[in-house]
PDB file of C-alpha atoms in Angstrom:
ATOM      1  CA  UNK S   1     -27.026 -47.795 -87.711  1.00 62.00           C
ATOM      2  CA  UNK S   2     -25.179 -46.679 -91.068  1.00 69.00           C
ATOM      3  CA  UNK S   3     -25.741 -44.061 -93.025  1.00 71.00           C
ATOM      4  CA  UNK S   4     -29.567 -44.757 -94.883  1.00 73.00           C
ATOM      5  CA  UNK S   5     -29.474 -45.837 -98.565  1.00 76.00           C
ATOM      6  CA  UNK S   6     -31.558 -42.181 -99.227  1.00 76.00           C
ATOM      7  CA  UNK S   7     -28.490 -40.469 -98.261  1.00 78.00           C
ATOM      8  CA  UNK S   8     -25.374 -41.545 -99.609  1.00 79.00           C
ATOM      9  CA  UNK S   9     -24.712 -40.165-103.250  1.00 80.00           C
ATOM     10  CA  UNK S  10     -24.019 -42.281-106.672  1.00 83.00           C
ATOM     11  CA  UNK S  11     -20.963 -44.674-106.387  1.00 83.00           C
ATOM     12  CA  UNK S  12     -21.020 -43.921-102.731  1.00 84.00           C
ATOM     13  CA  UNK S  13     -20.815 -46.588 -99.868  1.00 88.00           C
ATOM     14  CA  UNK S  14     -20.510 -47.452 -96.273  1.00 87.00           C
ATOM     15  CA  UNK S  15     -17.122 -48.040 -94.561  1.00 88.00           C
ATOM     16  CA  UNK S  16     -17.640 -47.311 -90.879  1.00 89.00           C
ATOM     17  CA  UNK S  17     -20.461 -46.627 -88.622  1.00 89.00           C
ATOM     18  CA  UNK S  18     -19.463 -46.018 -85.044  1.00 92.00           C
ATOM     19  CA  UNK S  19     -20.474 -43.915 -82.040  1.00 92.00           C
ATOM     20  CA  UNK S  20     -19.400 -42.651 -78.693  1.00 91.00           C
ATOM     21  CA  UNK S  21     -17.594 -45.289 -76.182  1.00 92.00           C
ATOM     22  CA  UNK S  22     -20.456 -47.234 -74.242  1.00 92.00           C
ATOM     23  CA  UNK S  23     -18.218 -46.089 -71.077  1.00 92.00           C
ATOM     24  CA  UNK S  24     -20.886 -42.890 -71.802  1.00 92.00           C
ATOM     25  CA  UNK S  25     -23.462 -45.287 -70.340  1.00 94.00           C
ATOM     26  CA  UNK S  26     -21.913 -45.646 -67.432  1.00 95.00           C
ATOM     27  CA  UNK S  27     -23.560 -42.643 -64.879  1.00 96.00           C
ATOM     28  CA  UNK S  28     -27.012 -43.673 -67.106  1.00 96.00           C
ATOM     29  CA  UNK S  29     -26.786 -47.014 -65.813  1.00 97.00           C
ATOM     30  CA  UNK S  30     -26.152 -46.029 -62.436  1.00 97.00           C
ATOM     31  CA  UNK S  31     -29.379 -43.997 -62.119  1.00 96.00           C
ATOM     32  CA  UNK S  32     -31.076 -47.277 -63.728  1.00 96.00           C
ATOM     33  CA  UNK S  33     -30.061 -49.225 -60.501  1.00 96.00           C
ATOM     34  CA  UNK S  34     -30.074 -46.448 -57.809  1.00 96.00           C
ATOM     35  CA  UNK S  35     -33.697 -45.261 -59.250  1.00 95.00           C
ATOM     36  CA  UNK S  36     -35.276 -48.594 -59.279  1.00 95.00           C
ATOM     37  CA  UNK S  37     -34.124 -49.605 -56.022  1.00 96.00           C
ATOM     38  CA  UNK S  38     -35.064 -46.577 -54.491  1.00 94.00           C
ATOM     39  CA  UNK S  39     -38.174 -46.164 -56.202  1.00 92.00           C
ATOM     40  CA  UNK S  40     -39.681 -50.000 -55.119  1.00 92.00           C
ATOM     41  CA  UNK S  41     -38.312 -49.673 -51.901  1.00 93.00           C
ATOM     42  CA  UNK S  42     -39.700 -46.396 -51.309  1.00 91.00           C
ATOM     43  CA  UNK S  43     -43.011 -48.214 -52.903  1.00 88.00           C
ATOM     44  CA  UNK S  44     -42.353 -51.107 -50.707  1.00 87.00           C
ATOM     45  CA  UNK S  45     -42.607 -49.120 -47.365  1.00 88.00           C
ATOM     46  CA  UNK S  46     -45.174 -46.511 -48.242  1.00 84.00           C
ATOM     47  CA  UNK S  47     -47.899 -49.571 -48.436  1.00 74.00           C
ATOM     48  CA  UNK S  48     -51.158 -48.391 -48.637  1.00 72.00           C
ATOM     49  CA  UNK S  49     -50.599 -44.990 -46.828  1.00 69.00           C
ATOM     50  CA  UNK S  50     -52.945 -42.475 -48.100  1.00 66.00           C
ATOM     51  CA  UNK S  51     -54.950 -44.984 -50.155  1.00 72.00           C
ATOM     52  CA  UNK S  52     -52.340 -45.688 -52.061  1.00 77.00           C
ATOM     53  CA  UNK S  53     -51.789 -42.126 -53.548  1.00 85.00           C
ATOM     54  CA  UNK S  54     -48.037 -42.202 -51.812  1.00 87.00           C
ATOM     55  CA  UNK S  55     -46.812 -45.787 -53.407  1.00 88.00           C
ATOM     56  CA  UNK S  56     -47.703 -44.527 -57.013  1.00 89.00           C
ATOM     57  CA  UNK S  57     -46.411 -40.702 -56.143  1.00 91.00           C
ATOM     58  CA  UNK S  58     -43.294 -42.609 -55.520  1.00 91.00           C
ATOM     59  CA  UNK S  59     -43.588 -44.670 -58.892  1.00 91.00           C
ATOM     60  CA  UNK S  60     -44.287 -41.315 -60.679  1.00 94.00           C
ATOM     61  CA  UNK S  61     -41.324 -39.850 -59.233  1.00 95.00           C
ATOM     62  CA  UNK S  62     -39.008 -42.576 -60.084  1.00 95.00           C
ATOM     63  CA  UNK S  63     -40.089 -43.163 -63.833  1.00 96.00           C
ATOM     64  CA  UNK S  64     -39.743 -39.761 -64.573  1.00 96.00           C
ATOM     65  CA  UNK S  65     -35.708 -39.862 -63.135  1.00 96.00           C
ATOM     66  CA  UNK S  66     -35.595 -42.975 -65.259  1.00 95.00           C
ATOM     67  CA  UNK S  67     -36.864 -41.938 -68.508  1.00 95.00           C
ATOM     68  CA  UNK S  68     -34.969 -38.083 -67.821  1.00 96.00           C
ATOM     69  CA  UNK S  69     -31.383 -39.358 -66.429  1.00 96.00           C
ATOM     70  CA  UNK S  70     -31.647 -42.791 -67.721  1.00 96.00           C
ATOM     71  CA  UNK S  71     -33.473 -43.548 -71.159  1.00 95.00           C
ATOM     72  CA  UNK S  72     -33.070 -39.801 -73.210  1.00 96.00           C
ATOM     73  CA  UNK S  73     -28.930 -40.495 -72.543  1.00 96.00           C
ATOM     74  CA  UNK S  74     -29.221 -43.607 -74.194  1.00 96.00           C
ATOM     75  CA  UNK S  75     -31.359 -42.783 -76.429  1.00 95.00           C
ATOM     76  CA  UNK S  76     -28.813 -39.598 -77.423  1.00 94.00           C
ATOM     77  CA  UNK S  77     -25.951 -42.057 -77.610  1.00 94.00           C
ATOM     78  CA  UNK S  78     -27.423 -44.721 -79.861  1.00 94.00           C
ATOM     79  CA  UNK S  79     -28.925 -42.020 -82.162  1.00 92.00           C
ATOM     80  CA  UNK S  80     -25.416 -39.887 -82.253  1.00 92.00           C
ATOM     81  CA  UNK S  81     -23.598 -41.702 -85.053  1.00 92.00           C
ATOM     82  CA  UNK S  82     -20.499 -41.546 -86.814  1.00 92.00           C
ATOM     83  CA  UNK S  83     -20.044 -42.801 -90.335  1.00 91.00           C
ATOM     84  CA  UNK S  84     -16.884 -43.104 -92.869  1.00 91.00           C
ATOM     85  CA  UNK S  85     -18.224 -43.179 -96.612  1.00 89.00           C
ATOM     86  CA  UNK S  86     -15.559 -43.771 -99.462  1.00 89.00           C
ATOM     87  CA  UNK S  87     -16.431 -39.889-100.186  1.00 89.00           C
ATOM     88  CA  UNK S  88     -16.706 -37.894 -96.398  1.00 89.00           C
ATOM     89  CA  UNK S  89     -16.847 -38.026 -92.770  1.00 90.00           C
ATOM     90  CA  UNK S  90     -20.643 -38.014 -91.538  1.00 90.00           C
ATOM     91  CA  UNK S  91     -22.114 -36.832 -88.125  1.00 91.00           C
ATOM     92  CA  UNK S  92     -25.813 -37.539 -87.160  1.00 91.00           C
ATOM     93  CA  UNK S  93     -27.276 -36.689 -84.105  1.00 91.00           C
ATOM     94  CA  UNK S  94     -30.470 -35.708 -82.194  1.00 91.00           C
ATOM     95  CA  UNK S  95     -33.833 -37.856 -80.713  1.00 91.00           C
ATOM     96  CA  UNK S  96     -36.432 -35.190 -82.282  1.00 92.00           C
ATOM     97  CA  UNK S  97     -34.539 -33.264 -84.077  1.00 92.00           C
ATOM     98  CA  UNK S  98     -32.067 -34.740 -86.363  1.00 88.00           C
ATOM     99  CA  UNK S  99     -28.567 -32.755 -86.757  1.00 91.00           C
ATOM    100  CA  UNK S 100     -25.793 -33.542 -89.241  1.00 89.00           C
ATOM    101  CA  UNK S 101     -22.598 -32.483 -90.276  1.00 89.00           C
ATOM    102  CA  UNK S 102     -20.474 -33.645 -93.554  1.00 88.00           C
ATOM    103  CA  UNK S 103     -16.909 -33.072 -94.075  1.00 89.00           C
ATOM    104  CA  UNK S 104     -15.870 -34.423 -98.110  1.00 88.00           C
ATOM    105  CA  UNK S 105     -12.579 -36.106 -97.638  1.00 88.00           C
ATOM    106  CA  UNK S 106     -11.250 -34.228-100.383  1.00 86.00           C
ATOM    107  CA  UNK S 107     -11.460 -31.223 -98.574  1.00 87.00           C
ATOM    108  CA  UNK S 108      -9.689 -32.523 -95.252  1.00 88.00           C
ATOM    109  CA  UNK S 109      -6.812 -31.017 -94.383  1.00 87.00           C
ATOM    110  CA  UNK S 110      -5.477 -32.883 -91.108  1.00 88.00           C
ATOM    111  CA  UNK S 111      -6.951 -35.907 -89.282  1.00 90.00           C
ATOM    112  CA  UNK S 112      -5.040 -36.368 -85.300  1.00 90.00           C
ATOM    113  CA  UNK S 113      -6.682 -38.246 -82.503  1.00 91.00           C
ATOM    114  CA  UNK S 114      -5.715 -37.462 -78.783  1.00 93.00           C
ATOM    115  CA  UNK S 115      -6.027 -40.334 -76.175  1.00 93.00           C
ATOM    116  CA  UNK S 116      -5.508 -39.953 -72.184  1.00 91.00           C
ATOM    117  CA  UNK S 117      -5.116 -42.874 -69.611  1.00 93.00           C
ATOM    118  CA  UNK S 118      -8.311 -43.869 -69.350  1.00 90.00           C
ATOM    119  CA  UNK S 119      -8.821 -44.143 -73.026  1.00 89.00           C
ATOM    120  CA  UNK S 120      -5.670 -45.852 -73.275  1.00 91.00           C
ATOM    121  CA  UNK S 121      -7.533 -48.400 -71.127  1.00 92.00           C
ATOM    122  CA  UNK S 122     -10.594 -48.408 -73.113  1.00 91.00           C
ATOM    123  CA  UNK S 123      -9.336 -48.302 -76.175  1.00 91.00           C
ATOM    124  CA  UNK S 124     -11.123 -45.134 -77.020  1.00 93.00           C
ATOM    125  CA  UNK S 125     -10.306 -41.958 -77.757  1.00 93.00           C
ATOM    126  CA  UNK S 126     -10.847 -38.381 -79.569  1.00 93.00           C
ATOM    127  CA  UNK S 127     -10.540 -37.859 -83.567  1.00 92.00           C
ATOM    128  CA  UNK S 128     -10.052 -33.920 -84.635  1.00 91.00           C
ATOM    129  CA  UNK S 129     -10.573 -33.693 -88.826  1.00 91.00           C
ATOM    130  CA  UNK S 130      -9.713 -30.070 -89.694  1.00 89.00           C
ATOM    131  CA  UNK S 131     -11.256 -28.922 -93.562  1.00 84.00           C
ATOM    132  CA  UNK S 132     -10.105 -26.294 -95.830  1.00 76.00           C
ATOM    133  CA  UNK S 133     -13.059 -24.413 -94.730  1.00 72.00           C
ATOM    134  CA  UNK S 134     -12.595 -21.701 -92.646  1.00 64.00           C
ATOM    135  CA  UNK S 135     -14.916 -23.017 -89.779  1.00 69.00           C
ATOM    136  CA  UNK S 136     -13.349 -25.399 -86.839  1.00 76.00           C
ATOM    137  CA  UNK S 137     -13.096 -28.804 -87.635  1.00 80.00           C
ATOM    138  CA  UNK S 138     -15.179 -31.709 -86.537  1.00 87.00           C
ATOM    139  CA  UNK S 139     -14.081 -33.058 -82.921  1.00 89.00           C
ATOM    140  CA  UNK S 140     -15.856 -37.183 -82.782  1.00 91.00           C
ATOM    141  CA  UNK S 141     -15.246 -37.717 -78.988  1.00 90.00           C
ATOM    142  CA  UNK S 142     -14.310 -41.100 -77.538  1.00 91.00           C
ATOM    143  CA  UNK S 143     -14.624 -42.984 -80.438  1.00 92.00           C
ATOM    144  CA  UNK S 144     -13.893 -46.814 -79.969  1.00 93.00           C
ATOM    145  CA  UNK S 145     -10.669 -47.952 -81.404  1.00 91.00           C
ATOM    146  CA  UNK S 146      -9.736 -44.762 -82.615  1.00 92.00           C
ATOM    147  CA  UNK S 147      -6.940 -45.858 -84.190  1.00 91.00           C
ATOM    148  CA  UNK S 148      -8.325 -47.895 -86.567  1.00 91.00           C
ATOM    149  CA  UNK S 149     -11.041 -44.901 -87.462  1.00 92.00           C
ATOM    150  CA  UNK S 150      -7.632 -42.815 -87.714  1.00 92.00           C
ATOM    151  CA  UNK S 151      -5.892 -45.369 -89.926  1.00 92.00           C
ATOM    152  CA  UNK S 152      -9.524 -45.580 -92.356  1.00 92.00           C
ATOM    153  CA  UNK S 153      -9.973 -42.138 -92.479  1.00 92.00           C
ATOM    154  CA  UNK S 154      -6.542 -41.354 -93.719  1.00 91.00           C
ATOM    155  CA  UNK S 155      -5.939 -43.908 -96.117  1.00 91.00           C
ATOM    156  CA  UNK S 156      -9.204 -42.280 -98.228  1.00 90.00           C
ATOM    157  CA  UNK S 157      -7.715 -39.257 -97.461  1.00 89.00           C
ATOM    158  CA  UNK S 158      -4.770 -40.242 -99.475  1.00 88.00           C
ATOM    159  CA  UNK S 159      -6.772 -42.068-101.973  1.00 87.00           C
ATOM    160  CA  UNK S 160      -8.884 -39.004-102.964  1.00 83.00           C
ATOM    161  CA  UNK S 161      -6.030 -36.391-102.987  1.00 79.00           C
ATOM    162  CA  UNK S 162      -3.981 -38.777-105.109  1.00 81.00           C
ATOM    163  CA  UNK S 163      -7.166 -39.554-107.506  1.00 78.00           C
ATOM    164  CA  UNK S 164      -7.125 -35.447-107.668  1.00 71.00           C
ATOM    165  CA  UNK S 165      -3.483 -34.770-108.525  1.00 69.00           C
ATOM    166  CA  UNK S 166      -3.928 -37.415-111.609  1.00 60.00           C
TER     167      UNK S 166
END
C-alpha cells in the first residue's frame, strides 16, 4: 500500500513501501486458533442448554476476542506503513484515524538501524532517522530487511545533500 497519487508532490515518486515484520502477527494468530477452538468447543458441549441462549453466549464471547485481540492487530499492522519517496521518509498509521509523519531527506541528519538476535534471524530490524529539527527522530521498528531500507535511505540522503551543495 504506497503512498496515494493525492499525496506525493510534483516530480515526486515511490521507492519503498514497507511495514512492521509479520513476526508482529504472531500472538494475533495465536488468539485466532486458541479462540476458535475454544469458542466451538465450548459451543460444541453447551448443546442446546438453556434453549440455546448458552451456545451463542459462547459465540458472542469468542467473536468479540477475535475481532479485539485478533482482527484490530492486523488491521493496525497492514494500515501502519512505511514509505521511501525520492524526496522524504513517510509514516502512516491508524484504522479510524489516520496519523502521519514526514521527515524531507534533505533535512536528515543521521540514519542507524539496531538489530538483536532474533532480528538477526528474521532479517528484521529497527531504523532511527534523526532531522535537523529539534524534536526526536523517527524510530520505524522491525522493519524487514532493514538493511536494504538503510542502504535506500542513505543513498538519497547523499543524493539530495550533494544536489544542495551544487
Amino acid at each position: 500500500m504506497a503512498l496515494s497519487e493525492k499525496m506525493l508532490m510534483s516530480g515526486e515518486h515511490n521507492i519503498l513501501t514497507t511495514r512492521t515484520h509479520v513476526k508482529a502477527l504472531f500472538l494475533p494468530f495465536v488468539v485466532l486458533l486458541v479462540a476458535a477452538f475454544a469458542g466451538s468447543f465450548g459451543a460444541a458441549q453447551a448443546g442446546d442448554a438453556g434453549d440455546g441462549y448458552v451456545r451463542w453466549a459462547i459465540i458472542a464471547v469468542a467473536l468479540v476476542v477475535l475481532v479485539w485481540f485478533s482482527v484490530v492487530p492486523f488491521l493496525r499492522w497492514y494500515l501502519w506503513t512505511y514509505t521511501l519517496t525520492n524526496r522524504r521518509v513517510v509514516e502512516q498509521r491508524g484504522i479510524l484515524t489516520r496519523h502521519g509523519r514526514v521527515i524531507p531527506l534533505s533535512r536528515i541528519n543521521d540514519v542507524s538501524y539496531e538489530k538483536n538476535l532474533n532480528d538477526r534471524i528474521l532479517r528484521s530490524g529497527t531504523l532511527i532517522v534523526h532531522n535537523a529539527a529539534d524534536e526526536e527522530g523517527m524510530t520505524l521498528d522491525d522493519i524487514p530487511s532493514v538493511e536494504k531500507f538503510h542502504r535506500l535511505i542513505s543513498d538519497l540522503v547523499f543524493e539530495v545533500q550533494n544536489q544542495n551543495d551544487d
